[in-house]
Coordinates of C-alpha atoms in Angstrom, one line a residue:
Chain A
X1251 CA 109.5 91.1 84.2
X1252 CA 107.2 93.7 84.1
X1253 CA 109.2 96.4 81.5
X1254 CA 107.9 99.2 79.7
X1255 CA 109.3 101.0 76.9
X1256 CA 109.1 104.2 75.6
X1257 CA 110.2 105.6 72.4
X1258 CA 111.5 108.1 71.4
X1259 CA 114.0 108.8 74.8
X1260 CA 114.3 112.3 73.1
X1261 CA 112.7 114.3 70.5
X1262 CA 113.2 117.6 69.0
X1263 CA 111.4 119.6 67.1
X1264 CA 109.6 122.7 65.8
X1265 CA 107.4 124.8 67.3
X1266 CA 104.2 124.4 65.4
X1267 CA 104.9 120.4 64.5
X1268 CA 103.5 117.4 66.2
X1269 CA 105.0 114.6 68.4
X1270 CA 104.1 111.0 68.7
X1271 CA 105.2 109.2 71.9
X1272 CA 104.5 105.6 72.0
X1273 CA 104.4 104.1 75.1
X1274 CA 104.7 99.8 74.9
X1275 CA 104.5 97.2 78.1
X1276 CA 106.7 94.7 76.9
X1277 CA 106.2 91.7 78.6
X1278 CA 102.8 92.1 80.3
X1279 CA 99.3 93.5 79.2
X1280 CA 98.1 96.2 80.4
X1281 CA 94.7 97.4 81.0
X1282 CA 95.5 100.9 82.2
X1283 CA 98.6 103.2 80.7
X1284 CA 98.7 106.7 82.6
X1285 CA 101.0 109.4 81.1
X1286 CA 102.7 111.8 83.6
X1287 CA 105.1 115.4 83.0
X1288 CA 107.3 116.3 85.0
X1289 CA 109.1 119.7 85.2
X1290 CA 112.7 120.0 86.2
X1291 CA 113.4 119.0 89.8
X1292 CA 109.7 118.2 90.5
X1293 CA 107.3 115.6 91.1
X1294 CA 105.5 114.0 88.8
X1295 CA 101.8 115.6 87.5
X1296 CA 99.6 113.3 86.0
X1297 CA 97.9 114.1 82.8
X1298 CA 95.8 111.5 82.1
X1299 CA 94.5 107.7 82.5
X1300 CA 94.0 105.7 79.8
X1301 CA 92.2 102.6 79.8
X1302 CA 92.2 100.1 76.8
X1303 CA 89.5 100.7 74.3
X1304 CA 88.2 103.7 76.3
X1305 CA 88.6 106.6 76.2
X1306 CA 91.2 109.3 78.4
X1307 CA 90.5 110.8 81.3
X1308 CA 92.7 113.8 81.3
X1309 CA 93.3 115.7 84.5
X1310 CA 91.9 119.4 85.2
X1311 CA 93.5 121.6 83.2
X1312 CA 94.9 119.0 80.5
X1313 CA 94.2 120.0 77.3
X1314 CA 92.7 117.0 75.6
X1315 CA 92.7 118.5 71.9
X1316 CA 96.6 119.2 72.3
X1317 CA 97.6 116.1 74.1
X1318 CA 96.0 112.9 71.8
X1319 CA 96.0 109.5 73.8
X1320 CA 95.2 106.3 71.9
X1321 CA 95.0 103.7 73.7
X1322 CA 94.5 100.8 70.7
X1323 CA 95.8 97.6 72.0
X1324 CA 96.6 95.7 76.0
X1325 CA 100.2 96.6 75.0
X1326 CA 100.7 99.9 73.5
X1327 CA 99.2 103.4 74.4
X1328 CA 100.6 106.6 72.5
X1329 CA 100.6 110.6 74.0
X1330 CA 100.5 113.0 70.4
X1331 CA 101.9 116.4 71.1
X1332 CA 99.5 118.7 68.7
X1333 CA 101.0 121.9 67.3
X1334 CA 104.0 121.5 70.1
X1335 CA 105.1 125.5 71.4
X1336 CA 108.3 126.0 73.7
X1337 CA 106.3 125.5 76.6
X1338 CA 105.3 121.9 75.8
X1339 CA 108.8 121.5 76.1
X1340 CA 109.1 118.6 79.0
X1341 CA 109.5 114.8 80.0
X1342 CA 107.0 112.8 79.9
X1343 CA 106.8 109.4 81.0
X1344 CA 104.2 106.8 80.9
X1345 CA 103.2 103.7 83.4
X1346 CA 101.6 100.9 83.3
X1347 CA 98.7 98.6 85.6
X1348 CA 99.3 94.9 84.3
X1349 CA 95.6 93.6 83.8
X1350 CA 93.9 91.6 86.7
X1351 CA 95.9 92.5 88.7
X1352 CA 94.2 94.2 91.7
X1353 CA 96.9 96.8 93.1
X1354 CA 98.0 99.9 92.3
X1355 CA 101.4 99.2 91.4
X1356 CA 102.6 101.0 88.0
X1357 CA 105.3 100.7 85.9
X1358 CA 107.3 102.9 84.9
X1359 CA 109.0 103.5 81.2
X1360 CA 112.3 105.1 81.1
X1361 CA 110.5 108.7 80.1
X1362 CA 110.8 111.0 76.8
X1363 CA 112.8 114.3 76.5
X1364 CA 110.8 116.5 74.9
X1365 CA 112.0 119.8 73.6
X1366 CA 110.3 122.4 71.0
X1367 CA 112.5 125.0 69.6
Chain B
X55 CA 91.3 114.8 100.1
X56 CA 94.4 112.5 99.2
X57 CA 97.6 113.9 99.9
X58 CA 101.7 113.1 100.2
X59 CA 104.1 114.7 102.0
X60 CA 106.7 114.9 102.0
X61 CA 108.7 117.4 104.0
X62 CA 112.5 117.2 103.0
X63 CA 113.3 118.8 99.6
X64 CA 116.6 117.7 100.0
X65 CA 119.0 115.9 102.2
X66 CA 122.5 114.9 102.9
X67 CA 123.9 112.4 104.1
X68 CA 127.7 110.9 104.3
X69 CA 128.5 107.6 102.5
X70 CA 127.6 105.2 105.3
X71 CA 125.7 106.8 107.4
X72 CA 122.3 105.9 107.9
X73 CA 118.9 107.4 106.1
X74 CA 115.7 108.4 106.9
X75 CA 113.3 109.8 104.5
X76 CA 109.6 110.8 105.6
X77 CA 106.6 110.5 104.1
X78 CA 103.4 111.4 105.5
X79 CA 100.2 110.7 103.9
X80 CA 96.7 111.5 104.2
X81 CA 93.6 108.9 102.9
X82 CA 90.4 107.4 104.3
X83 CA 91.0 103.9 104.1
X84 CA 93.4 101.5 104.3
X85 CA 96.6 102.5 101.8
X86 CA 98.7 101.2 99.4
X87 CA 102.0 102.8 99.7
X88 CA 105.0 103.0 97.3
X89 CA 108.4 104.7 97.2
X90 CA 109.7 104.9 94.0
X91 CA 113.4 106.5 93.1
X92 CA 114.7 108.3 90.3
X93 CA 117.9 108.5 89.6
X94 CA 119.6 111.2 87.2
X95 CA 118.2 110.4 83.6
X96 CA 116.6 107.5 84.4
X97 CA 113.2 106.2 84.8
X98 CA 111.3 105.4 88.3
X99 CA 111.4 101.9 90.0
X100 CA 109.7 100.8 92.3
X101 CA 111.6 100.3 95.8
X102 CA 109.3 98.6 97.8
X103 CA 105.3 99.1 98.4
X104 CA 102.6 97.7 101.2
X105 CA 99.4 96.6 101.1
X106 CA 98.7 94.8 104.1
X107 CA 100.7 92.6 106.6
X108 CA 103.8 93.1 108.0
X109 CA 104.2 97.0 108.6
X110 CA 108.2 96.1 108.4
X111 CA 108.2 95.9 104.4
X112 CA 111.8 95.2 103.0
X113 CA 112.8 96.0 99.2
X114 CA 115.3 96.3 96.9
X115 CA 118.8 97.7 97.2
X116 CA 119.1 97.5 101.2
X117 CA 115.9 100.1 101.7
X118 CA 113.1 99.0 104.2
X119 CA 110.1 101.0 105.0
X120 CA 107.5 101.0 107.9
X121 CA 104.0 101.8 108.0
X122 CA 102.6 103.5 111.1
X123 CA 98.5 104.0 110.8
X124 CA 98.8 106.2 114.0
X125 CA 101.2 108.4 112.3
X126 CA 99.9 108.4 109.2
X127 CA 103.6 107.5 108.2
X128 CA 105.7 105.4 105.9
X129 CA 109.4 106.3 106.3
X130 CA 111.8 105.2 104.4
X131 CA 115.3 104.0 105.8
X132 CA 118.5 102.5 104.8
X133 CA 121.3 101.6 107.3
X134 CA 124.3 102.6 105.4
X135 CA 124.0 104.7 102.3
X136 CA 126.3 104.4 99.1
X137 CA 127.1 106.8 96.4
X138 CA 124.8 105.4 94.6
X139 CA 122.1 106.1 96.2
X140 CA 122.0 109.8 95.2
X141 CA 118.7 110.3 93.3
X142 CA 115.2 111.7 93.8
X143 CA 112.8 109.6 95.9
X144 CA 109.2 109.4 95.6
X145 CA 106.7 108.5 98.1
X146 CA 103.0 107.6 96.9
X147 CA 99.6 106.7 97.6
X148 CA 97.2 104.7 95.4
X149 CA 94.2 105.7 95.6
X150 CA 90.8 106.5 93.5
X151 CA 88.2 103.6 91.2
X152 CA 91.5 104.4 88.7
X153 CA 94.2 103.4 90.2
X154 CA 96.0 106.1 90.0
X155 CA 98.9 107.0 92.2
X156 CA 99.0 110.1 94.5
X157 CA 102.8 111.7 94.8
X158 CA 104.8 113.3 97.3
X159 CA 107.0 116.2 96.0
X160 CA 110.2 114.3 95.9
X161 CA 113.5 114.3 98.2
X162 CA 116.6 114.6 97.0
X163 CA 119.1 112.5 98.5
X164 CA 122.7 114.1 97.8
X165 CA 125.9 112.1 99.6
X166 CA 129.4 113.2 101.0
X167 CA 132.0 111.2 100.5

């Protein structure tokens, strides 16, 4: 139990485009989605926390406008790359908190390659 | 404030020896610890965690970990390592109203045959 997808496992694409990530808890609802980066042979930053029907709360220095989180439904949150440059170029990976559940345990979907050329 | 260390970047160890990675952590109350691992092109899962109980917490794949309050410590060990078990560990904290997770930078666990 307890699987979260992501897709697409890689994207490419142009600098000046946008990217959709969708981000889906297969087999469990989840109140709270959180999308991470991570940089080559580092840990893993968080950029925001996204609740269901609420709102993000995006990390210092997270660009809200350029990173889009929708967080529609118990089992689905997406991350929109806006007008994606070479330096958005990363992978990102989502998590999920299953709902009533009173831990911090998270998820984890298999991440997203992403590269702007 | 909230913190993980952890102070290995890497480390090597030959296939069957035994392992000991370190995480150190710093938080007000009572934690909830993780260690996750990554391995090469894959996602994170969870290896084992603690909430409460038992400071001997055993989890998947052969790794256990213990909690020491006094030490601020929850080390992670395995008696005899395998090939596979080259990847990236993570140790973490939970902490904050959000639930969010506080990571350590990562060790890398590289093995000799």
């Amino acid at each position: 139990g307890a699987v979260v997808s992501q897709h697409p496992s890689r994207v490419i694409c142009k600098s000046g485009t946008s990217v959709k990530i969708e981000c889906r808890s297969l087999d469990f609802q989840a109140t709270t989605m959180f999308w991470y980066r991570q940089f080559p042979k580092q840990s893993l930053m968080l950029m925001a926390t996204s609740n269901e029907g609420s709102k993000a709360t995006y990390e210092q220095g997270v660009e809200k406008d350029k990173f889009l989180i929708n967080h529609a439904s118990l089992t689905l949150s997406t991350l929109t790359v806006t007008s994606a440059h070479p330096e958005d170029s990363s992978f990102y990976i989502c998590s999920a908190r299953a709902s009533g559940m009173n831990t911090y345990e998270q998820y984890f979907g298999p991440g997203t390659r992403l590269t702007v050329t | 404030a909230q913190s993980v260390t952890q102070p290995d970047i890497h480390i090597t160890v030959s296939e069957g020896a035994s392992l000991e990675l370190r995480c150190n952590y710093s938080y007000g109350a009572t934690p909830y610890l993780f260690w996750y691992v990554q391995s090469p092109g894959q996602g994170l899962q969870l290896l084992l965690k603690y909430f409460s109980g038992d400071t001997l917490v055993q989890g998947i794949k052969g790794f256990e970990a213990e909690f020491k309050r006094s030490q601020s410590s929850f080390n992670l060990r395995k008696p005899s390592v395998h090939w596979s078990d080259a990847a990236e560990y993570f140790c973490a904290v939970g902490a904050g109203s959000n639930y969010q997770l506080i990571w350590g930078a990562g060790t890398k666990l590289i093995i000799k045959p």
